Amino acid sequence: MSLPVTAKVPFGGDYNPEQWPEDVWKQDHQLFDAAHIDLVTVGVFGWALTQPAEDVYDFSLLDRIVERAGAQGRGICLATGTAAHPPWLARAYPEVTRTDFEGRRHRFGQRHNSCPSSPVFRRLSTELARRVASRYADHSAVVAWHVGNEYGGACYCELCAAGFRDWLRHRYGTLDALNAAWYTTFWSHTFSDWAQIEPPSALTEHWRGPDHTAFQGVTLDYLRFCSDAMLTNFRDEKAAIRESSPDLPVTTNFMGMYRPIDYHRWAPHLDFASWDNYPPDDESAARMALTHDLMRGLKDGQPFWLMEQTPSVTACRDVNPLKRPGLMRLWSWQAVAHGADAVLFFQLRASRGASEKYHGAVIGHAGRADTRVFREVAELGAELARLGPASLGARTPARVALLFDWDSWWALEISDGPSRLVRYQQVVLAYHRALWEAGVDLDVVAVTADLSGYDVVVAPALHMLKGDLPERLEAVAARGGSVLTTYLSGRVDENDQAFLMDVPGPLGQLMGIRVDEWDARGPEVVNPVRLGAGVDQFDVEARLLFELVIPQGAEVLGTYQADFYAGTPAVTRNAHGDGHGWYVAAGLDRTGVSWVVRQVLARHDLLGPYPDVPDLESALRVAPDETRLLFLLNHRPEPVEVTARTGGVDLLTGDRVEAGQPLRLPAYGVVMLREDR
Ligand SMILES: [Zn+2]
């Protein structure tokens, strides 16, 4: 099973008409028509209305919402409605609320408030999903199922403790195996009964907070357990949907680089991936590209849905900047350029009260069509309508893979030493940004992905090495490819235990080095690194972590310039088979990372069409009929003019573009070039 079947890129978003009187619904749909909105996501937070008491189900309101949307010709992404449980449920069954990290049993409130291990929650959420699916499965407007919403958080209750022990029994089989994996001879922790095992919390292994644990193995397994427990909730609901709806695809909306949930472990259970894009600032073009690619990588490169984005502002942050004119359009096309086969908003009409009343919406509180935001949404809707199916199902022809690994993320950030200042995401973002600026089409993939199709594999801060990954990376180099990794890679096995060998562990052969010592310093300490050779030498800054490298066959391409290790290697390249292993031993600045990445890319002729034009993004998709679609996205607030590298037709304007001729993009402009065959 794959993506929902649609005739064009679906356009619309979350719609919560249960929040306002029905006489407004007519106006809603008139405005949807004006904005070319053809898909609504409904019922995400409907539990209290559809099941007002344990033995009472009332679908009359949802019936009317679904009927009207269908009658107006709109597709429906129908939610199971289990993302927030109703007050009566928490009152009748206190076990359904969560216990937090400090051990406090919560009472009714907020959302994300259900204990994933509660048998009552599992039974009633599954039953609601079963009834929703059975009632609407044959409704012609329903194109997809939306389970839950933005799964996340953690629970530390007794039910979760019992669930954790079961999960551990399944993982380890025996207490001897568990004791070995957790290294429990340290600090007298040897367990002699499963019942002795406690969830790692502020009451047990932790100090200062969730990242400060005395036993990394315990905390790592609890992170894995929490992710799996919520996955079980998703799978429960999906199985219930399948009883009456064998053919419609099922998804849940992810949150991009969201640490608590290992989306790679979830991905096989979704029919298609979808995610909510709320970048933390308005300078996040590279970060958004990375996250889109991460989401596309979840299902082997299959397109995803952009399930939510704000048309204007968010409300959840302390300060919520407005998307400048043109940015919503630009970022929407960026999503399409990276594999989105739907462009959807949260939300279509603004809530009148509660925590999202100031969250941006296509239709504001006054219900006007003559606002800038509505006008820009309607213009994008018209563009997508004109485009039709051209980009549906198109794939990204990537020859570069960026490895992303939740286990490495967790292990690095719960580790005592070498440095709390080295953050996994920041290292990944730094290397991704260099690739993005070079205009490279890349896949962001799990460490278990097939790497045989890639010329270059970049693995920043690959802290944990699992399974046969070292051999598969060696194979990439052996056949002529390049593998690039960094400091804090190859440190621990899947149980977070150090390898009993030189750092970088099983990557040592490929990298041709050994790391003898490491020096972590505050952000104010700079050790310059000299890169290049001969007259082309130049210095860049390095910070936070400095590994002291002793080459074991690798060639030295960069050296530290200060401290007692001045003159020793900071960047190396090792010949391995027909290719290379590259190692960056310190936190290089942006110029330094860019230099290393472009050295690697140049060898494989992988620089994009405009690698030296700042903030001009390029991304290629290849449609199922082999049509090549080149997206050019100008992220600058001023125009840019370049020379067209290939001829074709700009599908957004219908204009011809000739190779070798000037191509002008306005501020925040987009070109979607259907290249000549
Ligand atoms: Zn719980």
XYZ file of C-alpha atoms and ligand atoms in Angstrom:
678
model
C 0.000 0.000 0.000
C 1.229 3.435 -0.913
C 0.041 7.027 -1.119
C -3.610 8.057 -1.438
C -4.756 8.168 -5.039
C -5.220 11.784 -6.124
C -5.437 13.572 -9.472
C -3.171 16.430 -8.360
C -1.270 17.612 -5.317
C -3.967 17.771 -2.600
C -4.323 21.246 -1.099
C -6.091 22.144 2.123
C -5.525 21.061 5.703
C -6.881 20.615 9.197
C -10.494 21.709 9.497
C -12.305 21.734 12.849
C -15.851 22.944 12.123
C -17.089 21.297 15.324
C -15.687 24.412 17.003
C -18.179 26.840 15.417
C -21.862 27.021 14.433
C -23.025 25.167 11.361
C -24.172 28.341 9.631
C -20.486 29.229 9.282
C -19.748 25.982 7.435
C -21.344 27.264 4.236
C -19.052 30.271 4.275
C -16.078 27.986 4.998
C -16.748 25.954 1.891
C -17.304 29.019 -0.304
C -13.899 30.273 0.772
C -12.362 26.829 0.225
C -13.654 26.959 -3.347
C -12.109 30.378 -3.815
C -8.754 29.041 -2.573
C -8.848 25.812 -4.647
C -8.865 23.772 -1.444
C -9.691 20.186 -2.314
C -8.746 18.263 0.817
C -9.728 18.604 4.465
C -8.363 16.738 7.470
C -11.187 16.335 9.953
C -11.870 14.739 13.315
C -8.376 14.935 14.811
C -9.615 16.050 18.228
C -13.156 14.738 18.106
C -13.157 12.051 20.788
C -15.241 13.920 23.397
C -17.941 14.629 20.801
C -18.045 11.256 19.055
C -17.969 9.322 22.324
C -19.552 11.542 24.980
C -19.681 8.644 27.473
C -18.220 5.171 27.654
C -21.288 3.462 26.237
C -22.445 6.283 23.942
C -21.183 6.905 20.452
C -22.616 9.861 18.561
C -21.453 10.377 14.998
C -24.172 12.845 14.023
C -21.874 15.879 13.952
C -19.018 14.070 12.203
C -21.567 12.698 9.725
C -22.604 16.224 8.792
C -18.995 17.405 8.499
C -18.065 14.469 6.278
C -21.246 14.731 4.208
C -20.797 18.417 3.503
C -17.125 18.086 2.587
C -17.946 15.188 0.308
C -20.886 16.997 -1.273
C -18.603 19.936 -2.037
C -16.225 17.610 -3.876
C -13.440 17.716 -1.357
C -11.326 14.726 -0.367
C -11.138 13.839 3.296
C -8.194 12.730 5.369
C -10.217 11.281 8.221
C -8.749 11.115 11.690
C -9.556 8.447 14.238
C -9.857 11.195 16.833
C -7.726 9.624 19.538
C -5.086 12.346 19.881
C -6.565 13.685 23.139
C -8.769 11.702 25.490
C -12.009 13.150 26.905
C -12.517 14.255 30.527
C -14.967 11.462 31.359
C -12.344 8.870 30.461
C -9.721 10.313 32.812
C -12.323 10.620 35.562
C -13.555 7.064 35.213
C -10.112 5.526 34.683
C -7.276 7.501 36.291
C -4.824 4.969 34.824
C -5.170 6.559 31.355
C -3.379 9.749 32.395
C 0.379 9.872 32.361
C 2.910 9.880 35.168
C 5.729 12.318 34.455
C 9.500 12.116 34.788
C 9.282 13.414 38.372
C 6.797 10.678 39.262
C 3.703 12.877 39.412
C 0.471 11.203 38.289
C -1.234 13.761 36.044
C -4.919 14.506 36.136
C -7.081 15.415 33.151
C -5.738 18.192 30.917
C -3.907 19.192 27.731
C -3.341 16.687 24.913
C -0.688 13.964 24.522
C -2.121 12.939 27.832
C -2.677 9.195 27.469
C -0.521 6.464 28.967
C 0.450 4.258 26.011
C 0.489 1.146 28.211
C -2.952 1.602 29.755
C -5.189 -1.353 28.764
C -8.215 0.947 29.079
C -6.727 3.547 26.750
C -5.674 0.875 24.287
C -9.110 -0.765 24.317
C -11.157 2.420 23.965
C -8.894 4.202 21.433
C -8.843 1.079 19.295
C -12.611 0.741 19.524
C -13.087 4.368 18.461
C -10.792 3.850 15.471
C -12.725 0.676 14.610
C -16.061 2.492 14.685
C -14.838 5.527 12.726
C -13.367 3.294 10.031
C -16.395 1.058 9.846
C -18.744 4.040 9.543
C -16.853 5.950 6.836
C -14.739 3.343 5.011
C -17.113 3.276 2.056
C -17.565 7.026 1.848
C -16.197 8.051 -1.529
C -14.682 11.288 -0.228
C -12.357 9.599 2.265
C -8.893 9.185 0.712
C -6.747 8.416 3.768
C -6.814 7.597 7.480
C -5.054 9.818 9.985
C -4.274 7.994 13.247
C -3.617 10.013 16.420
C -1.694 13.254 16.045
C 1.949 14.126 16.610
C 2.687 11.142 18.852
C 5.206 12.012 21.544
C 6.142 12.378 25.182
C 6.750 9.686 27.766
C 5.058 8.067 30.752
C 6.615 6.601 33.897
C 3.612 4.941 35.543
C 3.409 1.429 36.992
C 1.701 0.146 33.834
C 4.595 1.487 31.774
C 7.064 -0.035 34.230
C 5.392 -3.416 33.708
C 5.358 -2.839 29.954
C 9.045 -1.959 30.068
C 9.863 -5.207 31.885
C 7.938 -7.199 29.258
C 9.725 -5.307 26.503
C 13.074 -6.127 28.165
C 12.208 -9.816 28.534
C 11.462 -9.880 24.830
C 14.678 -8.049 23.952
C 17.087 -9.902 26.230
C 15.419 -13.185 27.146
C 17.410 -13.605 30.360
C 18.474 -11.361 33.220
C 22.070 -12.406 32.569
C 21.842 -10.942 29.087
C 20.201 -7.789 30.430
C 22.818 -7.388 33.152
C 25.565 -7.749 30.583
C 23.948 -5.259 28.199
C 23.416 -2.678 30.912
C 26.859 -3.206 32.493
C 25.236 -3.610 35.881
C 28.315 -4.734 37.763
C 29.004 -1.004 37.855
C 27.599 0.556 41.055
C 26.137 -2.698 42.372
C 23.225 -2.806 39.934
C 23.059 -6.547 39.183
C 19.367 -7.459 38.845
C 18.196 -10.821 40.196
C 14.476 -10.369 39.457
C 12.690 -8.562 36.623
C 10.486 -6.843 39.213
C 13.545 -4.945 40.497
C 13.799 -2.980 37.255
C 12.525 0.608 37.440
C 11.897 3.074 34.615
C 14.789 5.560 34.567
C 13.389 8.810 35.972
C 14.131 11.605 38.411
C 13.251 9.118 41.171
C 15.696 6.468 39.992
C 18.740 6.761 37.701
C 18.504 10.416 36.693
C 19.900 13.630 38.075
C 19.462 17.164 36.664
C 17.033 15.972 33.974
C 16.137 13.440 31.289
C 19.585 13.604 29.633
C 21.572 13.008 32.834
C 21.522 9.328 33.713
C 23.783 7.080 35.728
C 23.042 4.148 33.411
C 22.951 5.018 29.723
C 21.902 1.487 28.808
C 18.774 1.702 30.954
C 17.795 5.136 29.676
C 18.511 4.197 26.065
C 16.246 1.167 26.363
C 13.496 3.256 27.961
C 13.632 5.696 25.052
C 13.323 2.714 22.711
C 10.485 1.285 24.806
C 8.497 4.561 24.857
C 8.812 4.891 21.080
C 7.704 1.271 20.657
C 4.827 1.611 23.155
C 3.305 4.486 21.193
C 3.942 2.572 17.983
C 1.844 -0.220 19.472
C -0.975 2.312 19.978
C -0.706 3.288 16.309
C -0.631 -0.340 15.202
C -3.666 -1.172 17.365
C -5.681 1.518 15.626
C -4.398 0.646 12.174
C -5.378 -2.999 12.657
C -8.860 -1.901 13.741
C -9.149 0.307 10.628
C -8.104 -2.599 8.410
C -11.077 -4.672 9.596
C -13.396 -2.540 7.473
C -11.035 -0.601 5.214
C -8.588 -2.923 3.482
C -7.513 -0.482 0.784
C -7.256 3.077 2.079
C -3.773 4.162 3.163
C -3.068 4.958 6.818
C -0.661 7.544 8.185
C 0.087 9.592 11.265
C 1.665 13.024 11.199
C 5.298 13.086 12.299
C 7.256 16.109 13.493
C 10.477 15.944 11.514
C 13.589 15.805 13.662
C 11.687 14.906 16.811
C 13.923 13.168 19.334
C 11.480 11.096 21.412
C 10.183 8.925 18.558
C 12.389 6.748 16.369
C 10.557 7.327 13.098
C 12.712 4.741 11.335
C 11.241 2.053 13.589
C 7.723 3.354 12.892
C 8.037 3.822 9.141
C 7.386 0.222 8.010
C 4.002 0.354 9.764
C 2.775 3.474 7.928
C 1.411 3.240 4.412
C 2.818 6.667 3.682
C 4.761 9.236 5.676
C 3.427 12.670 6.554
C 4.769 15.453 8.708
C 4.145 18.872 10.206
C 6.634 21.584 9.230
C 6.987 24.308 11.847
C 10.547 25.595 11.453
C 11.986 27.265 14.542
C 12.867 30.472 12.716
C 12.523 32.138 9.339
C 16.084 31.266 8.278
C 15.558 27.533 8.175
C 15.677 26.736 4.467
C 18.470 24.189 4.799
C 16.979 22.653 7.916
C 13.591 22.258 6.238
C 15.262 20.622 3.240
C 16.969 18.155 5.579
C 13.740 17.344 7.352
C 11.781 16.871 4.136
C 14.521 14.501 2.962
C 14.428 12.664 6.305
C 10.676 12.164 5.946
C 11.024 11.040 2.319
C 13.708 8.600 3.420
C 11.314 6.880 5.807
C 9.586 4.999 3.002
C 12.515 4.290 0.648
C 12.153 7.573 -1.202
C 8.403 7.355 -1.704
C 6.786 10.835 -1.661
C 5.241 12.046 1.587
C 2.483 14.433 2.568
C 3.160 17.820 4.077
C 0.324 17.353 6.561
C 0.629 20.682 8.375
C 2.306 24.038 8.033
C 1.098 27.440 9.097
C 0.030 29.842 6.375
C 1.359 32.739 8.484
C 2.346 32.339 12.152
C 2.601 29.740 14.898
C 1.387 30.372 18.422
C 3.327 27.871 20.526
C 6.588 29.783 20.776
C 7.505 32.720 22.977
C 7.877 34.838 19.865
C 6.052 33.899 16.675
C 7.366 35.678 13.574
C 5.140 36.195 10.545
C 5.986 34.529 7.252
C 6.937 37.351 4.917
C 4.968 37.775 1.664
C 5.997 34.970 -0.673
C 7.577 32.744 1.996
C 4.574 30.470 2.457
C 4.546 29.847 -1.294
C 8.314 29.346 -1.459
C 8.350 26.898 1.450
C 5.387 25.007 0.022
C 7.205 24.538 -3.272
C 10.341 23.570 -1.366
C 8.322 20.756 0.209
C 7.160 19.641 -3.250
C 10.728 19.885 -4.534
C 11.816 17.454 -1.824
C 9.029 14.940 -2.341
C 5.786 16.271 -0.896
C 2.763 14.995 -2.820
C 0.345 17.088 -0.704
C 0.480 20.656 0.603
C -1.724 21.090 3.671
C -2.121 23.669 6.398
C -2.907 23.815 10.029
C -5.485 25.241 10.046
C -8.170 26.219 7.582
C -10.203 28.414 9.951
C -8.865 29.907 13.162
C -9.938 28.617 16.550
C -11.777 31.274 18.527
C -10.383 30.262 21.903
C -7.802 28.196 23.785
C -4.111 27.849 23.035
C -4.290 28.070 19.253
C -6.538 31.104 18.821
C -3.560 33.095 17.525
C -2.155 30.242 15.436
C -2.266 31.252 11.786
C -5.156 30.074 9.620
C -6.238 30.337 6.019
C -9.455 31.994 7.248
C -9.124 34.322 10.231
C -11.637 35.165 12.915
C -13.338 37.759 10.709
C -13.949 35.246 7.920
C -12.553 37.521 5.212
C -11.196 36.555 1.803
C -9.506 39.930 1.257
C -6.502 39.313 3.495
C -2.907 38.917 2.339
C -2.729 35.429 3.790
C -5.924 34.231 2.117
C -4.855 35.786 -1.181
C -1.468 34.036 -1.098
C -3.099 30.729 -0.187
C -5.603 31.099 -3.033
C -2.825 31.925 -5.491
C -0.869 28.835 -4.459
C -4.054 26.776 -4.745
C -4.510 28.031 -8.299
C -0.894 27.192 -9.174
C -1.252 23.647 -7.846
C -4.518 23.251 -9.752
C -2.811 24.322 -12.984
C 0.145 22.023 -12.324
C -2.074 18.960 -12.107
C -0.393 15.571 -11.670
C 3.076 16.432 -13.081
C 4.986 15.914 -9.831
C 2.939 13.100 -8.303
C 5.004 10.038 -7.544
C 8.247 11.689 -8.667
C 11.458 10.439 -7.072
C 14.684 12.155 -6.057
C 17.655 10.708 -7.993
C 20.133 10.958 -5.123
C 23.692 9.668 -5.277
C 24.520 11.006 -1.828
C 23.199 9.524 1.406
C 23.204 11.277 4.755
C 22.856 8.802 7.621
C 20.476 9.744 10.437
C 20.142 7.531 13.495
C 17.903 8.011 16.519
C 20.020 5.602 18.603
C 23.142 7.675 17.949
C 21.171 10.832 18.741
C 19.963 9.415 22.045
C 23.282 7.819 23.018
C 25.305 10.942 22.264
C 23.022 13.263 24.201
C 22.544 11.110 27.312
C 26.268 10.427 27.563
C 28.403 11.692 30.423
C 31.332 13.004 28.431
C 33.059 14.002 26.344
C 30.884 17.128 25.999
C 27.290 18.144 26.657
C 27.793 20.965 24.172
C 28.074 18.686 21.151
C 24.497 18.173 20.002
C 23.699 15.490 17.431
C 21.298 17.610 15.421
C 23.784 20.470 15.178
C 26.505 18.207 13.779
C 24.092 16.674 11.259
C 22.763 20.115 10.304
C 26.284 21.437 9.747
C 27.186 18.673 7.273
C 23.785 18.777 5.643
C 24.017 22.538 5.164
C 27.299 22.121 3.296
C 25.698 19.516 1.021
C 22.597 21.679 0.540
C 24.638 24.755 -0.330
C 26.518 22.689 -2.910
C 23.177 21.869 -4.558
C 23.359 18.143 -3.973
C 20.298 15.921 -4.257
C 20.534 13.609 -1.278
C 18.622 10.995 0.631
C 18.509 11.056 4.419
C 18.370 7.409 5.415
C 18.533 5.033 8.350
C 21.753 3.206 9.131
C 20.004 0.018 8.018
C 19.320 1.390 4.512
C 20.780 -0.207 1.410
C 23.856 1.904 0.614
C 24.794 0.147 -2.602
C 23.326 2.869 -4.839
C 25.258 5.794 -3.386
C 28.589 7.304 -4.422
C 28.939 9.296 -1.227
C 27.795 8.445 2.301
C 28.025 11.163 4.948
C 27.671 10.005 8.552
C 28.065 12.900 11.011
C 28.510 11.952 14.674
C 27.785 8.283 13.995
C 28.186 7.593 17.680
C 26.704 4.100 17.752
C 27.622 1.354 15.317
C 25.094 -1.436 14.904
C 25.016 -4.689 12.973
C 26.948 -4.894 9.731
C 27.055 -1.140 9.141
C 30.887 -0.957 9.302
C 31.181 -3.628 6.590
C 28.575 -1.884 4.427
C 30.399 1.427 4.739
C 33.657 -0.292 3.822
C 31.899 -1.712 0.770
C 30.908 1.801 -0.344
C 34.568 2.841 -0.326
C 35.799 -0.446 -1.756
C 33.794 0.077 -4.961
C 35.079 3.620 -5.374
C 32.727 5.648 -3.187
C 33.491 8.077 -0.401
C 32.479 7.744 3.242
C 32.737 10.853 5.422
C 32.403 10.709 9.172
C 33.318 12.905 12.118
C 34.414 13.130 15.706
C 32.415 11.066 18.194
C 31.768 8.352 15.620
C 32.341 4.644 16.144
C 32.335 4.969 19.923
C 29.739 2.509 21.221
C 27.844 -0.644 20.313
C 24.062 -1.014 20.360
C 24.121 -1.346 24.182
C 26.069 1.887 24.544
C 29.223 0.062 25.565
C 32.589 1.250 24.329
C 34.343 -0.909 21.764
C 37.375 -2.676 23.220
C 39.612 -1.291 20.531
C 40.940 2.017 19.274
C 38.465 4.764 18.410
C 36.725 4.930 15.932
C 36.093 1.273 16.662
C 35.062 -0.839 13.678
C 35.473 2.227 11.440
C 39.227 2.287 12.111
C 40.187 0.214 9.079
C 38.123 2.335 6.709
C 39.354 5.620 8.149
C 42.991 4.557 8.474
C 43.426 6.342 11.784
C 43.233 5.843 15.486
C 42.027 8.451 17.967
C 44.392 8.503 20.922
C 42.797 11.193 23.133
C 40.145 13.887 22.972
C 39.867 17.388 24.340
C 36.474 19.005 24.972
C 36.462 22.774 25.507
C 33.946 25.561 25.971
C 32.576 27.455 22.965
C 34.989 30.326 23.578
C 38.029 28.149 22.846
C 39.118 28.099 19.216
C 41.815 25.877 17.814
C 42.507 26.888 14.216
C 42.716 24.072 11.678
C 44.881 24.548 8.575
C 43.307 22.950 5.524
C 44.582 22.278 2.027
C 48.111 22.133 0.704
C 50.815 24.425 -0.683
C 49.719 27.896 -1.721
C 46.055 26.967 -1.236
C 46.374 26.520 2.510
C 43.981 28.438 4.738
C 42.887 28.367 8.359
C 39.392 27.762 9.696
C 38.124 27.695 13.257
C 37.318 24.566 15.226
C 35.423 24.398 18.502
C 33.927 22.171 21.207
C 35.701 18.886 20.551
C 39.208 18.105 19.352
C 40.186 14.494 18.827
C 43.892 13.703 18.722
C 44.431 11.498 15.704
C 47.319 9.183 14.896
C 47.250 8.180 11.218
C 47.349 4.462 10.470
C 47.800 4.914 6.739
C 45.522 7.923 6.196
C 46.732 11.063 4.469
C 46.562 14.289 6.506
C 44.523 17.117 4.925
C 44.147 19.415 7.902
C 46.141 20.047 11.089
C 45.535 21.765 14.414
C 47.414 25.028 14.825
C 47.410 25.524 18.572
C 47.900 23.877 21.951
C 50.152 20.925 22.694
C 48.712 19.045 19.719
C 49.519 21.770 17.169
C 50.598 20.193 13.905
C 48.701 16.932 14.460
C 45.892 15.765 12.144
C 42.360 17.197 12.314
C 41.142 16.071 8.866
C 42.247 12.882 7.133
C 41.522 10.873 4.006
C 42.275 7.192 3.721
C 42.442 5.219 0.493
C 40.278 2.118 0.873
C 39.715 -0.082 -2.154
C 38.925 2.238 -5.059
C 37.509 4.929 -2.765
C 38.117 6.809 0.444
C 37.263 7.150 4.094
C 37.259 10.779 5.276
C 37.526 11.678 8.954
C 36.963 15.111 10.504
C 38.228 15.037 14.087
C 37.042 18.454 15.298
C 34.048 20.779 15.212
C 35.018 22.773 12.122
C 33.265 26.022 11.327
C 30.975 26.449 8.319
C 33.840 27.272 5.945
C 35.784 24.231 7.076
C 32.873 21.800 6.758
C 32.048 23.227 3.349
C 35.639 22.752 2.146
C 35.729 19.117 3.238
C 32.309 18.323 1.775
C 33.136 19.941 -1.570
C 36.427 18.021 -1.761
C 34.401 14.836 -1.475
C 31.678 15.914 -3.912
C 34.121 17.172 -6.538
C 35.710 13.747 -6.826
C 32.332 12.330 -7.842
C 31.270 15.321 -9.947
C 28.274 15.858 -7.702
C 28.116 19.623 -7.290
C 24.685 21.008 -8.191
C 24.012 23.512 -10.983
C 24.531 26.651 -8.842
C 26.851 25.713 -5.966
C 28.240 29.245 -5.678
C 24.986 31.221 -5.710
C 24.070 31.773 -2.039
C 20.582 30.721 -0.975
C 19.584 29.535 -4.437
C 18.405 25.990 -3.792
C 18.153 23.402 -6.524
C 16.359 20.076 -6.258
C 15.563 17.472 -8.872
C 12.653 15.059 -9.042
C 12.103 12.445 -11.722
C 8.488 11.612 -12.504
C 7.322 8.039 -13.117
C 7.414 8.735 -16.883
C 11.089 9.802 -16.542
C 10.287 13.518 -16.918
C 12.939 15.501 -15.043
C 11.609 18.335 -12.886
C 14.267 20.815 -11.741
C 13.160 23.090 -8.922
C 15.038 26.346 -8.333
C 14.135 28.155 -5.134
C 15.409 31.640 -4.342
C 15.505 31.941 -0.562
C 16.750 35.535 -0.692
C 14.506 38.587 -0.298
C 15.975 40.006 -3.497
C 16.029 38.801 -7.108
C 18.782 36.592 -8.463
C 19.848 36.021 -12.065
C 21.681 32.914 -13.217
C 22.356 31.162 -16.510
C 20.002 28.322 -17.298
C 21.939 25.047 -17.423
C 19.223 23.146 -19.254
C 16.314 24.078 -21.483
C 12.707 23.345 -20.735
C 9.389 24.801 -19.681
C 8.717 26.484 -16.354
C 5.555 24.670 -15.335
C 4.549 27.487 -12.984
C 4.499 30.172 -15.694
C 4.410 28.189 -18.930
C 7.485 30.134 -20.114
C 10.231 28.537 -22.237
C 13.683 28.522 -20.730
C 16.654 28.120 -23.079
C 19.928 26.597 -21.968
C 22.647 29.210 -21.748
C 20.183 32.080 -21.482
C 19.715 34.285 -18.403
C 17.173 33.020 -15.914
C 15.823 35.540 -13.421
C 14.113 34.589 -10.175
C 12.344 37.299 -8.186
C 12.704 37.593 -4.415
C 11.501 34.273 -2.893
C 10.891 33.140 -6.465
C 10.427 29.570 -7.686
C 11.071 27.919 -11.032
C 9.825 24.409 -11.727
C 11.579 23.482 -14.921
C 10.353 20.495 -16.902
C 13.642 19.762 -18.601
C 13.732 19.003 -22.321
C 14.233 15.319 -23.024
Zn 2.161 4.865 31.637
